[in-house]
PDB file of C-alpha atoms in Angstrom:
ATOM      1  CA  MET A 157       0.115   0.100   0.233  1.00  0.00           C
ATOM      2  CA  LEU A 158       1.407   3.029  -0.678  1.00  0.00           C
ATOM      3  CA  LEU A 159      -0.859   5.513   1.283  1.00  0.00           C
ATOM      4  CA  GLU A 160      -1.373   4.954   4.777  1.00  0.00           C
ATOM      5  CA  PHE A 161      -3.936   7.049   5.844  1.00  0.00           C
ATOM      6  CA  SER A 162      -7.580   6.865   6.267  1.00  0.00           C
ATOM      7  CA  LYS A 163     -10.124   8.827   4.100  1.00  0.00           C
ATOM      8  CA  ASP A 164     -10.571  11.393   6.885  1.00  0.00           C
ATOM      9  CA  GLN A 165      -6.961  12.351   6.624  1.00  0.00           C
ATOM     10  CA  LEU A 166      -6.608  11.956   3.013  1.00  0.00           C
ATOM     11  CA  GLN A 167      -8.296  12.449  -0.614  1.00  0.00           C
ATOM     12  CA  ILE A 168      -7.386  13.121  -3.937  1.00  0.00           C
ATOM     13  CA  VAL A 169      -9.070  15.139  -6.224  1.00  0.00           C
ATOM     14  CA  ILE A 170      -8.632  14.232 -10.221  1.00  0.00           C
ATOM     15  CA  ALA A 171      -9.746  16.335 -12.916  1.00  0.00           C
ATOM     16  CA  ARG A 172      -9.409  14.245 -16.011  1.00  0.00           C
ATOM     17  CA  TYR A 173     -11.190  15.324 -20.257  1.00  0.00           C
ATOM     18  CA  SER A 174      -8.992  12.272 -22.051  1.00  0.00           C
ATOM     19  CA  GLU A 175      -6.268  11.133 -19.652  1.00  0.00           C
ATOM     20  CA  ASN A 176      -5.681   7.371 -18.995  1.00  0.00           C
ATOM     21  CA  ILE A 177      -6.050   7.174 -15.561  1.00  0.00           C
ATOM     22  CA  GLU A 178      -5.087   3.591 -14.211  1.00  0.00           C
ATOM     23  CA  TRP A 179      -2.157   5.076 -13.020  1.00  0.00           C
ATOM     24  CA  LEU A 180      -4.495   6.272 -10.131  1.00  0.00           C
ATOM     25  CA  LYS A 181      -5.673   2.341  -9.394  1.00  0.00           C
ATOM     26  CA  ALA A 182      -2.960   2.564  -6.720  1.00  0.00           C
ATOM     27  CA  PHE A 183      -4.915   5.277  -4.811  1.00  0.00           C
ATOM     28  CA  ASN A 184      -8.468   4.551  -5.545  1.00  0.00           C
ATOM     29  CA  ARG A 185      -9.359   4.110  -2.493  1.00  0.00           C
ATOM     30  CA  PHE A 186      -8.571   8.050  -1.959  1.00  0.00           C
ATOM     31  CA  ALA A 187      -9.870   8.860  -4.972  1.00  0.00           C
ATOM     32  CA  ILE A 188     -12.570  11.395  -6.281  1.00  0.00           C
ATOM     33  CA  VAL A 189     -12.739  11.783  -9.922  1.00  0.00           C
ATOM     34  CA  TYR A 190     -14.217  14.793 -11.509  1.00  0.00           C
ATOM     35  CA  ASN A 191     -14.643  13.974 -15.940  1.00  0.00           C
ATOM     36  CA  LYS A 192     -15.385  16.524 -18.428  1.00  0.00           C
ATOM     37  CA  GLY A 193     -14.884  13.997 -21.710  1.00  0.00           C
ATOM     38  CA  GLU A 194     -16.924  11.744 -23.610  1.00  0.00           C
ATOM     39  CA  THR A 195     -15.457   8.465 -22.758  1.00  0.00           C
ATOM     40  CA  ILE A 196     -17.157   7.444 -19.651  1.00  0.00           C
ATOM     41  CA  VAL A 197     -15.884   7.256 -16.340  1.00  0.00           C
ATOM     42  CA  ASP A 198     -17.207   4.651 -13.675  1.00  0.00           C
ATOM     43  CA  GLY A 199     -17.973   5.813 -10.958  1.00  0.00           C
ATOM     44  CA  ALA A 200     -16.623   8.976 -11.403  1.00  0.00           C
ATOM     45  CA  VAL A 201     -18.893  13.032 -10.866  1.00  0.00           C
ATOM     46  CA  VAL A 202     -19.279  14.328 -14.343  1.00  0.00           C
ATOM     47  CA  LEU A 203     -19.156  17.552 -14.923  1.00  0.00           C
ATOM     48  CA  PRO A 204     -19.733  19.855 -18.287  1.00  0.00           C
ATOM     49  CA  ASN A 205     -16.020  20.874 -20.287  1.00  0.00           C
ATOM     50  CA  ILE A 206     -15.045  24.149 -19.074  1.00  0.00           C
ATOM     51  CA  GLY A 207     -12.932  26.316 -17.078  1.00  0.00           C
ATOM     52  CA  ARG A 208      -9.823  23.609 -17.431  1.00  0.00           C
ATOM     53  CA  GLU A 209      -9.086  22.091 -14.219  1.00  0.00           C
ATOM     54  CA  GLY A 210      -9.437  25.260 -11.846  1.00  0.00           C
ATOM     55  CA  HIS A 211     -12.966  24.573 -12.355  1.00  0.00           C
ATOM     56  CA  THR A 212     -13.545  21.209 -10.975  1.00  0.00           C
ATOM     57  CA  TYR A 213     -10.950  22.330  -8.080  1.00  0.00           C
ATOM     58  CA  LEU A 214     -13.810  25.362  -6.994  1.00  0.00           C
ATOM     59  CA  THR A 215     -16.687  23.103  -7.774  1.00  0.00           C
ATOM     60  CA  HIS A 216     -15.332  20.259  -5.682  1.00  0.00           C
ATOM     61  CA  ILE A 217     -14.798  22.761  -2.909  1.00  0.00           C
ATOM     62  CA  VAL A 218     -17.858  24.267  -3.279  1.00  0.00           C
ATOM     63  CA  ARG A 219     -19.606  20.918  -2.565  1.00  0.00           C
ATOM     64  CA  ASN A 220     -17.405  19.207   0.109  1.00  0.00           C
ATOM     65  CA  TYR A 221     -16.492  22.317   2.191  1.00  0.00           C
ATOM     66  CA  TYR A 222     -18.224  21.678   5.556  1.00  0.00           C
ATOM     67  CA  ASP A 223     -16.737  18.060   5.108  1.00  0.00           C
ATOM     68  CA  LEU A 224     -13.184  17.808   3.837  1.00  0.00           C
ATOM     69  CA  PRO A 225     -10.357  16.038   5.179  1.00  0.00           C
ATOM     70  CA  GLU A 226      -7.325  16.462   6.528  1.00  0.00           C
ATOM     71  CA  TYR A 227      -5.684  17.292   3.937  1.00  0.00           C
ATOM     72  CA  THR A 228      -7.161  17.631   0.100  1.00  0.00           C
ATOM     73  CA  VAL A 229      -4.016  16.355  -2.967  1.00  0.00           C
ATOM     74  CA  PHE A 230      -5.792  18.143  -6.355  1.00  0.00           C
ATOM     75  CA  LEU A 231      -4.944  16.707  -9.415  1.00  0.00           C
ATOM     76  CA  GLN A 232      -4.904  16.641 -13.328  1.00  0.00           C
ATOM     77  CA  GLY A 233      -6.363  13.265 -15.153  1.00  0.00           C
ATOM     78  CA  SER A 234      -2.152  12.784 -16.339  1.00  0.00           C
ATOM     79  CA  PRO A 235      -0.348  14.670 -13.676  1.00  0.00           C
ATOM     80  CA  PHE A 236       3.427  13.284 -13.574  1.00  0.00           C
ATOM     81  CA  PHE A 237       4.441  15.358 -16.976  1.00  0.00           C
ATOM     82  CA  HIS A 238       5.291  18.291 -14.669  1.00  0.00           C
ATOM     83  CA  MET A 239       7.032  16.879 -12.146  1.00  0.00           C
ATOM     84  CA  LYS A 240      11.010  15.653 -11.647  1.00  0.00           C
ATOM     85  CA  GLU A 241      11.791  13.480 -14.449  1.00  0.00           C
ATOM     86  CA  GLY A 242      10.922  10.219 -13.716  1.00  0.00           C
ATOM     87  CA  ALA A 243       7.688  11.113 -11.894  1.00  0.00           C
ATOM     88  CA  ASP A 244       5.013   8.200 -10.887  1.00  0.00           C
ATOM     89  CA  CYS A 245       3.030   6.105  -8.280  1.00  0.00           C
ATOM     90  CA  ALA A 246       5.704   5.414  -5.905  1.00  0.00           C
ATOM     91  CA  LYS A 247       7.160   8.976  -5.936  1.00  0.00           C
ATOM     92  CA  LEU A 248       3.984  11.209  -5.776  1.00  0.00           C
ATOM     93  CA  ALA A 249       2.926   8.997  -2.804  1.00  0.00           C
ATOM     94  CA  ASP A 250       6.801  10.005  -1.436  1.00  0.00           C
ATOM     95  CA  ILE A 251       5.842  13.255  -1.542  1.00  0.00           C
ATOM     96  CA  ILE A 252       2.395  12.809  -0.175  1.00  0.00           C
ATOM     97  CA  ASN A 253       3.666  10.797   3.268  1.00  0.00           C
ATOM     98  CA  GLU A 254       6.488  13.049   3.285  1.00  0.00           C
ATOM     99  CA  SER A 255       3.573  16.157   3.515  1.00  0.00           C
ATOM    100  CA  LEU A 256       1.725  14.500   5.750  1.00  0.00           C
ATOM    101  CA  THR A 257       3.104  13.288   7.991  1.00  0.00           C
ATOM    102  CA  LYS A 258       5.000  16.482   8.467  1.00  0.00           C
ATOM    103  CA  LYS A 259       1.579  18.446   8.384  1.00  0.00           C
ATOM    104  CA  VAL A 260       3.015  20.427   5.617  1.00  0.00           C
ATOM    105  CA  PRO A 261       0.103  23.341   4.704  1.00  0.00           C
ATOM    106  CA  PHE A 262       0.512  23.106   1.195  1.00  0.00           C
ATOM    107  CA  LYS A 263       2.466  21.784  -1.459  1.00  0.00           C
ATOM    108  CA  GLY A 264       3.398  22.396  -5.397  1.00  0.00           C
ATOM    109  CA  PHE A 265       4.019  18.874  -7.398  1.00  0.00           C
ATOM    110  CA  ALA A 266       5.017  20.435 -10.110  1.00  0.00           C
ATOM    111  CA  TRP A 267       9.610  20.274 -10.586  1.00  0.00           C
ATOM    112  CA  PHE A 268       9.404  24.297 -11.248  1.00  0.00           C
ATOM    113  CA  ARG A 269       7.718  27.767  -9.943  1.00  0.00           C
ATOM    114  CA  LEU A 270       6.394  30.583 -12.347  1.00  0.00           C
ATOM    115  CA  ARG A 271       7.257  34.229 -11.053  1.00  0.00           C
ATOM    116  CA  CYS A 272       4.876  36.707 -13.850  1.00  0.00           C
ATOM    117  CA  ASP A 273       3.841  39.797 -13.577  1.00  0.00           C
ATOM    118  CA  ARG A 274      -0.421  41.193 -13.633  1.00  0.00           C
ATOM    119  CA  LEU A 275      -0.363  39.602 -17.054  1.00  0.00           C
ATOM    120  CA  GLY A 276       1.363  36.720 -16.225  1.00  0.00           C
ATOM    121  CA  ARG A 277       4.693  37.440 -17.944  1.00  0.00           C
ATOM    122  CA  PRO A 278       6.577  35.882 -19.295  1.00  0.00           C
ATOM    123  CA  HIS A 279       5.276  33.324 -20.730  1.00  0.00           C
ATOM    124  CA  GLN A 280       4.007  30.743 -23.622  1.00  0.00           C
ATOM    125  CA  MET A 281       0.924  31.476 -24.589  1.00  0.00           C
ATOM    126  CA  SER A 282       1.561  33.132 -28.368  1.00  0.00           C
ATOM    127  CA  ASP A 283       4.008  29.998 -28.702  1.00  0.00           C
ATOM    128  CA  PRO A 284       3.331  29.174 -32.187  1.00  0.00           C
ATOM    129  CA  ALA A 285       3.565  25.567 -31.785  1.00  0.00           C
ATOM    130  CA  SER A 286       0.317  25.212 -29.342  1.00  0.00           C
ATOM    131  CA  LYS A 287      -1.220  27.715 -31.479  1.00  0.00           C
ATOM    132  CA  GLY A 288      -5.690  26.987 -32.014  1.00  0.00           C
ATOM    133  CA  LYS A 289      -5.003  24.685 -29.072  1.00  0.00           C
ATOM    134  CA  TRP A 290      -7.336  26.649 -26.587  1.00  0.00           C
ATOM    135  CA  SER A 291      -9.240  29.853 -26.850  1.00  0.00           C
ATOM    136  CA  GLY A 292      -7.132  32.244 -25.429  1.00  0.00           C
ATOM    137  CA  TRP A 293      -3.697  31.419 -27.180  1.00  0.00           C
ATOM    138  CA  GLY A 294      -1.546  35.283 -28.146  1.00  0.00           C
ATOM    139  CA  LYS A 295      -3.724  37.098 -24.994  1.00  0.00           C
ATOM    140  CA  ASP A 296      -2.133  37.364 -21.804  1.00  0.00           C
ATOM    141  CA  ILE A 297      -3.086  36.115 -18.380  1.00  0.00           C
ATOM    142  CA  PRO A 298      -5.390  37.738 -15.960  1.00  0.00           C
ATOM    143  CA  VAL A 299      -3.551  37.499 -12.829  1.00  0.00           C
ATOM    144  CA  GLY A 300      -3.578  41.072 -11.252  1.00  0.00           C
ATOM    145  CA  GLU A 301      -7.187  40.824 -12.655  1.00  0.00           C
ATOM    146  CA  VAL A 302      -8.708  37.971 -11.293  1.00  0.00           C
ATOM    147  CA  TYR A 303      -6.527  38.451  -7.496  1.00  0.00           C
ATOM    148  CA  GLU A 304      -8.438  41.702  -8.174  1.00  0.00           C
ATOM    149  CA  LYS A 305     -12.009  40.367  -7.636  1.00  0.00           C
ATOM    150  CA  LEU A 306     -11.699  38.005  -5.528  1.00  0.00           C
ATOM    151  CA  PHE A 307      -9.859  40.203  -2.942  1.00  0.00           C
ATOM    152  CA  ASN A 308     -11.218  43.786  -3.508  1.00  0.00           C
ATOM    153  CA  ARG A 309      -7.122  44.989  -3.000  1.00  0.00           C
ATOM    154  CA  THR A 310      -5.235  46.211  -5.495  1.00  0.00           C
ATOM    155  CA  PRO A 311      -2.653  43.218  -6.761  1.00  0.00           C
ATOM    156  CA  PRO A 312       0.574  42.967  -5.944  1.00  0.00           C
ATOM    157  CA  GLU A 313       3.660  43.770  -9.112  1.00  0.00           C
ATOM    158  CA  GLN A 314       4.609  40.108  -9.143  1.00  0.00           C
ATOM    159  CA  PHE A 315       3.415  36.510  -8.209  1.00  0.00           C
ATOM    160  CA  ILE A 316       5.832  33.071  -7.239  1.00  0.00           C
ATOM    161  CA  ALA A 317       3.406  31.028  -8.493  1.00  0.00           C
ATOM    162  CA  SER A 318       4.440  27.455  -6.853  1.00  0.00           C
ATOM    163  CA  ALA A 319       1.829  25.374  -8.013  1.00  0.00           C
ATOM    164  CA  ALA A 320       1.496  26.389 -12.075  1.00  0.00           C
ATOM    165  CA  THR A 321       0.479  23.352 -13.126  1.00  0.00           C
ATOM    166  CA  GLY A 322      -2.645  23.159 -11.003  1.00  0.00           C
ATOM    167  CA  LEU A 323      -0.377  19.803  -9.186  1.00  0.00           C
ATOM    168  CA  PHE A 324      -0.521  20.528  -5.502  1.00  0.00           C
ATOM    169  CA  MET A 325      -2.088  19.612  -2.048  1.00  0.00           C
ATOM    170  CA  VAL A 326      -3.266  21.604   0.751  1.00  0.00           C
ATOM    171  CA  ARG A 327      -4.533  21.542   4.393  1.00  0.00           C
ATOM    172  CA  LYS A 328      -7.981  21.751   5.880  1.00  0.00           C
ATOM    173  CA  ASP A 329      -7.600  24.439   7.759  1.00  0.00           C
ATOM    174  CA  ARG A 330      -5.940  26.385   4.516  1.00  0.00           C
ATOM    175  CA  ILE A 331      -8.780  25.862   2.495  1.00  0.00           C
ATOM    176  CA  LEU A 332     -11.357  26.705   5.193  1.00  0.00           C
ATOM    177  CA  THR A 333      -9.347  30.264   5.765  1.00  0.00           C
ATOM    178  CA  ARG A 334     -11.720  32.015   3.170  1.00  0.00           C
ATOM    179  CA  SER A 335     -15.203  31.497   3.273  1.00  0.00           C
ATOM    180  CA  LEU A 336     -16.998  29.570   1.086  1.00  0.00           C
ATOM    181  CA  GLU A 337     -18.610  32.796  -0.413  1.00  0.00           C
ATOM    182  CA  PHE A 338     -14.973  33.689  -1.331  1.00  0.00           C
ATOM    183  CA  TYR A 339     -15.302  29.642  -3.478  1.00  0.00           C
ATOM    184  CA  LYS A 340     -18.080  30.464  -4.959  1.00  0.00           C
ATOM    185  CA  THR A 341     -17.436  33.269  -5.439  1.00  0.00           C
ATOM    186  CA  ALA A 342     -13.794  32.308  -7.549  1.00  0.00           C
ATOM    187  CA  LEU A 343     -16.207  29.669  -9.682  1.00  0.00           C
ATOM    188  CA  SER A 344     -18.211  32.220 -10.582  1.00  0.00           C
ATOM    189  CA  ILE A 345     -15.383  34.119 -12.179  1.00  0.00           C
ATOM    190  CA  ILE A 346     -13.983  30.659 -13.689  1.00  0.00           C
ATOM    191  CA  GLU A 347     -17.885  29.947 -15.212  1.00  0.00           C
ATOM    192  CA  ALA A 348     -18.160  33.746 -16.187  1.00  0.00           C
ATOM    193  CA  ASP A 349     -15.033  32.495 -19.327  1.00  0.00           C
ATOM    194  CA  PRO A 350     -16.082  29.095 -19.951  1.00  0.00           C
ATOM    195  CA  CYS A 351     -13.997  28.361 -22.981  1.00  0.00           C
ATOM    196  CA  ASP A 352     -11.020  30.437 -20.939  1.00  0.00           C
ATOM    197  CA  GLU A 353     -11.584  32.315 -24.396  1.00  0.00           C
ATOM    198  CA  HIS A 354      -9.739  35.479 -21.441  1.00  0.00           C
ATOM    199  CA  ASN A 355      -7.523  32.756 -19.925  1.00  0.00           C
ATOM    200  CA  THR A 356      -9.045  33.370 -16.529  1.00  0.00           C
ATOM    201  CA  GLY A 357      -8.154  29.568 -15.937  1.00  0.00           C
ATOM    202  CA  HIS A 358      -4.669  29.683 -16.468  1.00  0.00           C
ATOM    203  CA  ALA A 359      -4.883  32.317 -14.477  1.00  0.00           C
ATOM    204  CA  PHE A 360      -6.226  30.195 -11.253  1.00  0.00           C
ATOM    205  CA  GLU A 361      -2.935  28.583 -12.124  1.00  0.00           C
ATOM    206  CA  ARG A 362      -0.881  31.207 -11.128  1.00  0.00           C
ATOM    207  CA  LEU A 363      -3.159  32.038  -7.694  1.00  0.00           C
ATOM    208  CA  TRP A 364      -3.043  29.045  -6.008  1.00  0.00           C
ATOM    209  CA  GLN A 365      -0.337  29.874  -3.673  1.00  0.00           C
ATOM    210  CA  VAL A 366      -2.562  32.884  -2.812  1.00  0.00           C
ATOM    211  CA  ILE A 367      -5.637  31.340  -2.404  1.00  0.00           C
ATOM    212  CA  PHE A 368      -4.359  28.738   0.218  1.00  0.00           C
ATOM    213  CA  ASN A 369      -1.806  30.929   2.069  1.00  0.00           C
ATOM    214  CA  GLY A 370      -3.269  31.352   5.061  1.00  0.00           C
ATOM    215  CA  SER A 371      -3.513  34.948   5.756  1.00  0.00           C
ATOM    216  CA  LYS A 372      -6.844  36.319   7.235  1.00  0.00           C
ATOM    217  CA  ALA A 373      -5.585  39.624   6.365  1.00  0.00           C
ATOM    218  CA  ILE A 374      -6.063  39.492   2.574  1.00  0.00           C
ATOM    219  CA  ASN A 375      -9.609  37.913   2.782  1.00  0.00           C
ATOM    220  CA  PRO A 376     -12.455  39.757   0.823  1.00  0.00           C
TER     221      PRO A 376
END
């Protein structure tokens, strides 16, 4: 067994579209899959295909705000690509085990961190190889604008994103630092840009560490 915890201690939330999630069998007793693709996944919760993984994560929090485990792990359907070279189920389990044992409040799983300005720069949204893959191609990322909508305050000039790929785990108290209404507002911001035409979902990827930083002082 890769993880030695109870369901009261840990839950793994998977945002899936079309990825092969056979790897998830190693974590089945902890996992809930939200499926946005056309392929049927047994036991999965079906969601409309909008808002990237941020829509999935926020939907989960809103629906389960009063019934969260000690830790929640949020993952895309194919997480290992953005982790350190050679990452697999065993290494993912090692990170989760260590973080939970040490009671780390927030942990991003990507092998890198990003520093960006209010427009998400530098970014690769105009990469010719990605043209046509999403509606917001060629546009900036509204990190500062989304921050201001979330917290009703002037955004900082720079952000350091430690969970830029939408792969992270967070402790319950960090989630509950923000109210249920906060997460409903966050979800409505994403739902207002369902096809991510304005890169709202990408902005959330650069704001998770702020949303879950535990600071009540920035609550709106």
